[in-house]
Coordinates of C-alpha atoms in Angstrom, one line a residue:
M1 CA -7.8 46.9 -14.0
A2 CA -6.9 43.4 -12.9
S3 CA -3.3 42.9 -11.8
V4 CA -0.9 40.5 -13.4
A5 CA -1.1 38.2 -10.4
S6 CA -4.9 38.1 -10.4
V7 CA -4.9 37.2 -14.1
S8 CA -2.4 34.5 -13.5
L9 CA -4.5 33.0 -10.7
L10 CA -7.6 33.2 -12.8
S11 CA -5.9 31.5 -15.7
E12 CA -4.6 28.7 -13.5
A13 CA -8.0 28.2 -11.9
E14 CA -9.8 28.1 -15.2
F15 CA -7.3 26.3 -17.4
G16 CA -5.2 24.1 -15.1
C17 CA -2.1 26.3 -15.3
E18 CA -1.0 29.6 -16.8
H19 CA 1.1 27.9 -19.5
L20 CA -2.0 26.0 -20.8
A21 CA -4.0 29.2 -20.6
S22 CA -1.6 31.0 -23.0
K23 CA -2.2 28.2 -25.5
L24 CA -6.0 28.1 -25.2
T25 CA -7.1 31.7 -24.7
N26 CA -5.8 33.0 -28.0
D27 CA -8.3 32.4 -30.8
G28 CA -6.4 31.6 -34.0
P29 CA -4.3 29.0 -35.8
A30 CA -1.9 28.3 -32.9
S31 CA -4.7 27.5 -30.5
D32 CA -6.5 25.2 -33.1
Q33 CA -3.2 23.5 -33.9
F34 CA -2.6 22.7 -30.2
K35 CA -6.0 21.2 -29.8
K36 CA -5.6 19.1 -32.9
S37 CA -2.2 17.9 -31.7
F38 CA -3.7 17.1 -28.3
L39 CA -6.4 15.1 -29.9
N40 CA -4.0 13.2 -32.1
A41 CA -1.8 12.2 -29.1
N42 CA -4.9 11.2 -27.2
N43 CA -6.2 9.0 -30.1
A44 CA -2.9 7.4 -30.7
L45 CA -2.6 6.3 -27.1
G46 CA -6.1 5.0 -27.2
R47 CA -5.5 2.9 -30.3
T48 CA -2.1 1.4 -29.9
N49 CA 0.6 0.7 -27.4
L50 CA 3.8 2.8 -27.7
D51 CA 5.5 -0.2 -29.3
G52 CA 2.9 -0.4 -32.1
S53 CA 1.0 -3.4 -30.7
S54 CA -2.8 -3.1 -30.9
T55 CA -4.4 -3.0 -27.5
K56 CA -6.2 -0.5 -25.2
I57 CA -4.8 -1.8 -21.9
I58 CA -1.5 0.1 -22.1
S59 CA -0.9 -0.3 -18.3
S60 CA -0.7 -4.1 -18.6
R61 CA 2.3 -3.7 -20.8
F62 CA 4.1 -0.8 -19.2
L63 CA 4.6 -0.3 -15.5
K64 CA 6.7 2.8 -16.1
P65 CA 4.9 5.7 -17.8
K66 CA 6.0 7.2 -21.1
Y67 CA 5.3 10.7 -22.3
T68 CA 4.2 11.7 -25.8
C69 CA 5.1 15.2 -26.8
V70 CA 1.9 17.0 -27.8
A71 CA 3.7 19.2 -30.3
C72 CA 5.9 16.7 -32.2
S73 CA 4.5 13.3 -31.1
E74 CA 8.0 12.0 -30.0
V75 CA 7.9 9.6 -27.0
F76 CA 10.1 10.0 -23.9
M77 CA 10.8 8.4 -20.6
N78 CA 10.5 10.5 -17.4
G79 CA 14.1 11.4 -17.3
D80 CA 14.4 12.5 -21.0
R81 CA 11.3 14.7 -21.0
K82 CA 13.0 17.8 -19.5
A83 CA 15.9 17.7 -22.0
H84 CA 13.5 17.7 -24.9
A85 CA 11.6 20.6 -23.4
D86 CA 14.8 22.6 -22.9
K87 CA 15.9 21.9 -26.5
T88 CA 12.6 22.5 -28.3
G89 CA 10.5 24.6 -25.9
H90 CA 7.7 22.0 -26.1
Q91 CA 6.0 22.1 -22.7
F92 CA 3.1 19.6 -22.9
Y93 CA 3.2 15.8 -22.8
M94 CA 0.6 13.1 -22.6
E95 CA 1.2 10.2 -20.1
S96 CA 0.9 6.8 -21.6
R97 CA -1.3 5.0 -19.1
S98 CA -4.0 7.6 -18.0
R99 CA -3.5 10.0 -20.9
A100 CA -3.2 12.8 -18.4
L101 CA -1.6 16.1 -19.6
F102 CA 1.8 17.0 -18.1
C103 CA 3.1 20.5 -18.1
Q104 CA 6.9 20.5 -18.0
S105 CA 7.1 24.2 -17.0
C106 CA 4.9 23.4 -13.9
E107 CA 6.6 19.9 -13.6
D108 CA 3.1 18.5 -12.7
F109 CA 0.0 17.1 -14.3
V110 CA -2.7 19.7 -15.2
Y111 CA -6.4 19.3 -15.8
D112 CA -8.4 21.4 -18.2
H113 CA -12.2 20.9 -18.4
G114 CA -12.4 22.2 -21.9
L115 CA -9.8 19.8 -23.2
E116 CA -11.5 16.9 -21.5
R117 CA -14.8 17.8 -23.2
F118 CA -12.8 18.2 -26.4
R119 CA -11.4 14.7 -26.5
S120 CA -14.6 13.0 -25.3
S121 CA -16.7 14.6 -28.0
T122 CA -17.6 13.2 -31.4
P123 CA -15.2 14.3 -34.2
E124 CA -18.0 16.4 -35.8
V125 CA -18.3 18.8 -32.9
T126 CA -14.9 18.7 -31.3
L127 CA -13.8 22.2 -32.5
Q128 CA -17.1 23.8 -31.5
V129 CA -17.1 22.1 -28.1
S130 CA -13.5 23.1 -27.4
K131 CA -14.2 26.8 -27.6
K132 CA -13.8 27.7 -24.0
R133 CA -16.5 29.9 -22.5
R134 CA -15.9 31.7 -19.2
F135 CA -17.9 30.3 -16.4
S136 CA -19.2 33.7 -15.4
D137 CA -20.7 34.2 -18.8
S138 CA -23.6 31.8 -18.2
S139 CA -26.0 31.9 -15.3
A140 CA -27.3 28.5 -16.4
D141 CA -23.9 27.0 -15.7
E142 CA -23.7 28.6 -12.3
L143 CA -27.2 27.3 -11.4
Y144 CA -26.3 23.8 -12.6
V145 CA -23.0 23.7 -10.6
R146 CA -24.7 24.9 -7.4
S147 CA -27.4 22.3 -7.8
N148 CA -25.2 19.4 -8.5
A149 CA -21.9 20.0 -6.7
T150 CA -21.9 17.7 -3.7
K151 CA -19.1 16.0 -1.8
R152 CA -18.4 12.4 -2.4
P153 CA -20.9 10.2 -0.5
C154 CA -19.3 8.8 2.7
A155 CA -21.1 5.5 2.2
K156 CA -19.0 4.8 -0.9
Q157 CA -15.6 5.4 0.6
G158 CA -13.5 2.4 1.3
V159 CA -15.9 -0.2 0.0
R160 CA -14.2 -1.1 -3.3
G161 CA -13.2 -4.7 -3.8
L162 CA -10.3 -6.0 -5.9
F163 CA -10.8 -8.4 -8.8
N164 CA -9.1 -11.7 -8.5
L165 CA -6.7 -11.9 -11.5
G166 CA -6.1 -15.7 -11.1
Q167 CA -5.1 -17.0 -7.7
T168 CA -4.3 -13.4 -6.5
C169 CA -6.4 -13.4 -3.3
Y170 CA -3.1 -13.3 -1.3
L171 CA -2.2 -10.0 -3.0
N172 CA -5.8 -8.6 -2.6
V173 CA -6.0 -9.1 1.2
I174 CA -2.6 -7.4 1.8
L175 CA -3.4 -4.5 -0.5
Q176 CA -6.8 -4.0 1.1
T177 CA -5.0 -3.9 4.5
L178 CA -2.7 -1.2 3.2
L179 CA -5.5 0.8 1.5
H180 CA -7.4 1.0 4.7
D181 CA -4.5 2.1 6.9
P182 CA -4.8 5.8 7.8
I183 CA -1.0 6.2 8.1
L184 CA -0.4 4.9 4.6
N185 CA -3.3 6.9 3.2
T186 CA -1.7 10.0 4.6
Y187 CA 1.6 9.1 2.9
F188 CA 0.4 8.0 -0.5
L189 CA -2.4 10.5 -1.0
G190 CA -0.2 13.2 0.3
N191 CA 2.4 12.9 -2.5
G192 CA 4.7 10.6 -0.5
H193 CA 5.8 8.7 -3.5
Q194 CA 5.5 10.3 -7.0
P195 CA 5.5 7.8 -9.9
H196 CA 6.2 10.5 -12.4
D197 CA 9.4 11.5 -10.6
C198 CA 10.5 7.9 -9.8
T199 CA 13.4 6.4 -11.9
V200 CA 13.4 2.9 -10.4
P201 CA 12.6 0.3 -13.0
D202 CA 9.4 -1.7 -12.3
C203 CA 9.0 0.1 -9.0
V204 CA 6.7 -1.6 -6.6
G205 CA 6.3 1.7 -4.7
C206 CA 4.9 3.3 -7.9
A207 CA 2.5 0.4 -8.4
V208 CA 1.2 0.7 -4.8
S209 CA 0.9 4.5 -5.1
E210 CA -1.2 4.0 -8.3
A211 CA -3.4 1.5 -6.4
F212 CA -4.1 4.2 -3.8
A213 CA -4.9 6.7 -6.5
D214 CA -7.3 4.3 -8.3
F215 CA -8.9 3.2 -5.1
N216 CA -9.7 6.8 -4.0
S217 CA -10.2 8.4 -7.4
C218 CA -13.9 7.8 -8.1
D219 CA -17.3 7.2 -6.5
K220 CA -17.8 3.8 -8.0
A221 CA -18.4 1.0 -5.6
E222 CA -17.4 -1.8 -8.0
G223 CA -14.1 -3.5 -7.8
F224 CA -10.9 -2.6 -9.6
A225 CA -7.8 -4.6 -10.7
A226 CA -4.4 -4.1 -9.2
L227 CA -2.7 -5.2 -12.4
N228 CA 0.4 -3.0 -12.2
L229 CA 1.1 -4.2 -8.7
L230 CA 0.8 -7.8 -9.7
L231 CA 3.2 -7.3 -12.7
A232 CA 5.7 -5.3 -10.6
S233 CA 5.6 -8.1 -8.0
W234 CA 6.2 -10.8 -10.7
R235 CA 9.1 -8.9 -12.1
A236 CA 10.7 -8.2 -8.7
S237 CA 10.4 -11.8 -7.5
P238 CA 10.4 -14.8 -9.9
A239 CA 9.0 -16.9 -7.1
L240 CA 5.8 -14.9 -7.3
A241 CA 5.4 -15.0 -11.1
G242 CA 2.6 -17.1 -12.3
Y243 CA -0.8 -18.2 -11.0
Q244 CA 0.2 -20.7 -8.3
Q245 CA -0.8 -20.5 -4.6
Q246 CA 1.1 -17.9 -2.6
D247 CA 1.3 -17.2 1.2
A248 CA -0.2 -13.8 2.2
H249 CA 2.3 -13.5 5.0
E250 CA 5.3 -14.0 2.7
Y251 CA 3.8 -11.5 0.3
Y252 CA 3.4 -8.9 3.1
Q253 CA 7.1 -9.3 4.0
F254 CA 8.0 -9.0 0.3
L255 CA 5.9 -5.9 -0.2
V256 CA 7.2 -4.1 2.9
D257 CA 10.8 -4.8 1.8
K258 CA 10.1 -3.4 -1.7
L259 CA 8.3 -0.3 -0.4
H260 CA 11.3 0.3 1.8
A261 CA 13.7 -0.1 -1.2
S262 CA 11.6 2.4 -3.2
T263 CA 12.1 5.3 -0.9
D264 CA 14.7 7.9 -1.7
G265 CA 17.5 8.0 0.9
H266 CA 16.8 4.6 2.4
R267 CA 19.6 2.4 3.7
E268 CA 19.9 -1.2 2.6
G269 CA 21.3 -2.6 5.9
H270 CA 18.7 -2.6 8.7
G271 CA 21.5 -2.2 11.2
K272 CA 22.5 1.2 9.8
G273 CA 19.7 3.1 11.3
C274 CA 17.5 3.9 8.3
S275 CA 15.0 6.7 9.0
C276 CA 12.8 6.4 5.9
F277 CA 9.1 6.5 6.2
F278 CA 8.5 2.8 5.6
H279 CA 11.3 1.7 8.0
R280 CA 9.8 3.8 10.7
T281 CA 6.3 2.6 9.9
F282 CA 6.7 -1.2 9.4
Y283 CA 10.0 -2.2 11.1
G284 CA 10.6 -2.8 14.8
K285 CA 13.4 -4.4 16.6
L286 CA 13.6 -7.7 18.5
R287 CA 16.1 -8.5 21.2
S288 CA 17.3 -12.0 21.9
S289 CA 19.0 -12.6 25.3
V290 CA 20.8 -15.9 26.1
T291 CA 21.8 -16.5 29.7
C292 CA 24.3 -19.2 30.6
D293 CA 22.9 -21.4 33.4
K294 CA 26.4 -22.0 34.8
C295 CA 28.1 -18.6 35.0
G296 CA 25.2 -16.2 34.3
N297 CA 26.9 -14.6 31.3
I298 CA 24.3 -12.9 29.1
T299 CA 24.7 -12.6 25.3
R300 CA 22.3 -10.1 23.6
T301 CA 21.6 -9.7 19.9
E302 CA 19.1 -7.4 18.2
D303 CA 17.5 -8.0 14.8
P304 CA 14.9 -6.1 12.7
M305 CA 11.4 -7.4 12.7
V306 CA 8.6 -6.7 10.3
D307 CA 6.1 -9.0 12.1
L308 CA 5.7 -11.4 15.0
S309 CA 5.2 -15.1 14.1
L310 CA 3.3 -16.6 17.0
D311 CA 2.9 -20.4 17.8
V312 CA -0.8 -21.2 18.2
Q313 CA -0.1 -24.7 19.4
V314 CA 1.9 -24.0 22.5
Q315 CA -0.9 -25.0 24.9
A316 CA -1.6 -28.2 23.0
K317 CA 2.1 -29.1 22.9
K318 CA 2.5 -28.5 26.6
R319 CA -0.6 -30.7 27.3
A320 CA 0.8 -33.5 25.1
M321 CA 4.0 -33.4 27.2
G322 CA 2.1 -33.5 30.4
G323 CA 2.8 -29.9 31.2
A324 CA -0.8 -28.7 31.4
V325 CA -3.9 -30.0 33.2
G326 CA -7.6 -29.2 33.1
P327 CA -10.1 -28.9 30.3
P328 CA -8.8 -27.5 26.9
T329 CA -9.3 -23.8 26.4
T330 CA -9.3 -21.5 23.4
P331 CA -5.8 -20.1 22.8
T332 CA -5.6 -16.3 23.1
L333 CA -3.4 -13.7 21.3
N334 CA -2.1 -12.6 24.7
G335 CA -1.3 -16.2 25.6
C336 CA 0.7 -16.6 22.3
L337 CA 2.6 -13.4 23.1
E338 CA 3.4 -14.5 26.6
S339 CA 4.7 -17.8 25.2
F340 CA 6.7 -15.9 22.6
T341 CA 8.4 -13.8 25.2
S342 CA 8.8 -16.4 27.9
P343 CA 12.2 -17.9 28.8
E344 CA 13.1 -21.1 26.9
K345 CA 15.6 -23.7 28.0
L346 CA 18.4 -24.5 25.6
M347 CA 20.1 -27.9 25.9
A348 CA 23.9 -28.3 26.1
G349 CA 25.4 -28.3 22.6
V350 CA 23.1 -25.5 21.3
Y351 CA 24.9 -22.6 23.0
N352 CA 28.6 -22.1 23.5
C353 CA 29.2 -19.7 26.4
S354 CA 32.1 -17.2 26.0
G355 CA 32.2 -16.7 29.8
C356 CA 32.9 -20.4 30.1
G357 CA 35.8 -20.5 27.6
G358 CA 33.5 -21.2 24.6
T359 CA 32.4 -24.5 25.9
P360 CA 28.9 -25.9 25.4
Q361 CA 26.6 -25.1 28.2
K362 CA 22.9 -25.2 29.1
A363 CA 21.3 -21.8 28.8
T364 CA 18.0 -19.9 28.9
K365 CA 16.9 -17.9 25.9
Q366 CA 14.3 -15.1 25.9
L367 CA 12.9 -12.9 23.2
R368 CA 11.6 -9.4 23.9
I369 CA 10.5 -6.5 21.7
K370 CA 13.1 -3.7 21.8
K371 CA 11.3 -1.3 19.4
L372 CA 7.7 -1.4 18.2
P373 CA 6.6 -0.3 14.8
A374 CA 3.6 2.0 14.0
I375 CA 1.9 -0.8 12.1
L376 CA 2.3 -4.2 13.9
C377 CA 1.6 -7.4 12.0
M378 CA 1.2 -10.6 13.9
Q379 CA 1.1 -14.0 12.2
L380 CA -0.7 -16.8 13.9
K381 CA 1.3 -19.8 12.6
R382 CA -1.2 -22.1 11.0
F383 CA 1.0 -23.8 8.5
E384 CA 3.4 -26.4 9.9
H385 CA 6.1 -28.1 7.9
T386 CA 8.0 -31.2 9.1
F387 CA 10.1 -33.8 7.4
S388 CA 7.1 -36.2 7.2
V389 CA 4.1 -33.9 6.6
S390 CA 2.9 -30.3 5.9
E391 CA -0.4 -29.4 7.5
K392 CA -2.6 -26.5 8.4
V393 CA -3.6 -25.9 12.0
E394 CA -7.3 -25.1 12.3
G395 CA -9.1 -23.5 15.2
R396 CA -9.9 -20.1 16.5
I397 CA -7.5 -17.9 18.6
D398 CA -9.2 -15.2 20.6
F399 CA -7.8 -11.7 19.9
P400 CA -8.9 -8.3 21.2
L401 CA -9.9 -5.1 19.4
S402 CA -7.2 -3.3 21.4
I403 CA -4.0 -4.7 23.0
N404 CA -1.3 -3.3 25.3
M405 CA 2.1 -4.3 24.0
L406 CA 4.1 -3.0 27.0
P407 CA 4.3 -6.4 28.8
Y408 CA 6.2 -7.9 25.8
T409 CA 8.9 -5.3 25.5
T410 CA 12.3 -5.2 27.0
N411 CA 11.0 -2.9 29.8
P412 CA 7.7 -4.6 30.8
N413 CA 7.6 -3.2 34.3
S414 CA 8.7 0.3 33.6
R415 CA 6.6 3.2 35.0
V416 CA 5.6 4.8 31.7
D417 CA 2.4 6.0 30.2
K418 CA 0.8 2.7 29.1
S419 CA -1.3 4.6 26.4
R420 CA 1.9 4.9 24.4
Y421 CA 1.8 1.1 23.9
I422 CA -1.9 0.6 23.0
Y423 CA -2.6 -0.8 19.6
D424 CA -6.0 -1.0 17.8
L425 CA -7.0 -3.8 15.4
S426 CA -7.2 -2.5 11.8
S427 CA -7.4 -5.8 9.7
A428 CA -7.8 -9.5 10.1
V429 CA -6.7 -11.8 7.3
V430 CA -8.4 -15.3 7.1
H431 CA -7.3 -18.4 5.2
K432 CA -10.0 -20.9 4.4
G433 CA -9.3 -24.3 2.9
K434 CA -6.4 -26.7 2.8
L435 CA -2.7 -26.0 2.8
E436 CA -2.4 -26.5 -1.0
A437 CA -5.8 -25.3 -2.1
G438 CA -7.2 -22.4 0.0
H439 CA -8.6 -18.9 -0.3
Y440 CA -7.8 -15.6 1.5
Y441 CA -10.3 -12.9 2.5
V442 CA -9.8 -9.9 4.9
Y443 CA -11.8 -7.9 7.4
C444 CA -10.9 -4.2 7.4
R445 CA -11.9 -1.3 9.6
Q446 CA -13.3 1.7 7.7
G447 CA -14.0 4.4 10.3
D448 CA -16.3 2.9 12.8
Q449 CA -17.5 0.2 10.4
W450 CA -16.0 -3.2 9.7
M451 CA -16.1 -4.5 6.1
L452 CA -15.5 -8.0 4.7
F453 CA -13.4 -8.0 1.5
N454 CA -13.6 -11.2 -0.4
D455 CA -11.9 -10.2 -3.7
D456 CA -14.4 -7.9 -5.4
Q457 CA -17.3 -8.8 -3.1
V458 CA -17.7 -6.4 -0.2
T459 CA -20.0 -6.9 2.8
A460 CA -20.6 -4.9 6.0
V461 CA -20.1 -6.9 9.2
S462 CA -20.2 -6.4 12.9
E463 CA -17.3 -6.4 15.4
A464 CA -18.6 -9.8 16.7
D465 CA -18.2 -11.2 13.2
V466 CA -14.6 -10.1 13.1
L467 CA -13.7 -11.3 16.6
G468 CA -15.2 -14.8 15.8
V469 CA -13.0 -15.6 12.7
D470 CA -10.1 -18.0 12.5
A471 CA -7.5 -15.3 11.8
Y472 CA -4.2 -15.9 10.1
L473 CA -2.8 -12.4 10.1
L474 CA -3.7 -9.6 12.5
F475 CA -2.8 -6.0 11.8
Y476 CA -2.7 -3.5 14.7
N477 CA -2.1 0.3 14.6
L478 CA -0.5 2.3 17.3
R479 CA -3.3 4.4 18.7
S480 CA -1.4 7.6 19.2
L481 CA 1.6 8.4 17.0
S482 CA 2.3 11.6 19.0
T483 CA 3.0 9.5 22.1
A484 CA 4.8 6.6 20.3
P485 CA 7.5 4.8 22.4
P486 CA 11.1 5.6 21.5

């Protein structure tokens, strides 16, 4: 005789959960009524929005899910669902966007193959199809499954584009960068942020989590639309709302900040030592040291950094001022980092030295990286704005597939394991066109292969293709998290 435990496990394996099994295994009026109620809830969500408006794209109107009680058809938000279940004993709810079934007793979504067949069948045969037959009762079923059950083709992983929803290429390139990052995949696909448990209105973290689920949920190679993320971004920032041109770098900063804010237990002030996942992943720390040329007094300040903005015209500016000789050379990423961390002379009047009684003094300023993040974004400053003109700086900057960041830290000469500071290129964002009318596309690493994502168009490319582009944003990943610098 089978034990209670084995029956429970069998029910859960066959029906999604034991609570659903108790509803579907008993032939009779109660089982038929549950199936009819399930179908009614499904059809109602397919026909109309929860506010009564007629449309099938429910997700375009609601960023936060609503839950329809299968038993009584009442609609609840996430926080009210449990109270209704405790009061009435109604356990099952249908989520408004995907129409997935949620079991309140399990506090999780459940999947039942029989119910899926039931709601996808024609009305004439729904009741006959819904009669569940045990898998072991049919050798034909077993033969079919064994012949057709294969893993998802590797060639189709990570090659889904994103539809442009109207001047949204800036969002697409940043989202593609996140979708192809192994650290973020581990977080979002490993239940790092649960939309059905989140109570934050218009949560950007929920929208990003749903994008990861959509991106990885099927074998289709065609593109998909990140509509919820777009709407959440618009609602979180009025400056982003609408279809005007946006800067991909600014959107990256916005998105990281909102992801940080969506994490339970995060701290608002960056100086308070937040230890949330996104703070540790995206945020580093930059130290500024100002040394008085007269008395040698050093003033140090530390600020959070989510990226490094590097001047790509340093060599040209030096040449124009007579500071460089010889033929022009292609700027390099290492050269930009060296310029960024090199001492800079400050004229009198800019710095008041406390060691000299607060009087204006000439001084030397130097920036160094105090703490490196796991995901390092570097902006190559191509957009210049002055009082007279705004223009885009064209031209290629050489960048490597791997880079050692130790020379640009506060301890560049320390005797440490240099492998702890090695970063590998993961994405390169390119801007083509003029300042006021351009287009973004991105190169992302997928395993050992590089792919070009131009909205919903995806093309396989070589490493040489990637290294030859006029990059605007470069994303590097720390090679080994286990040996990350403190």
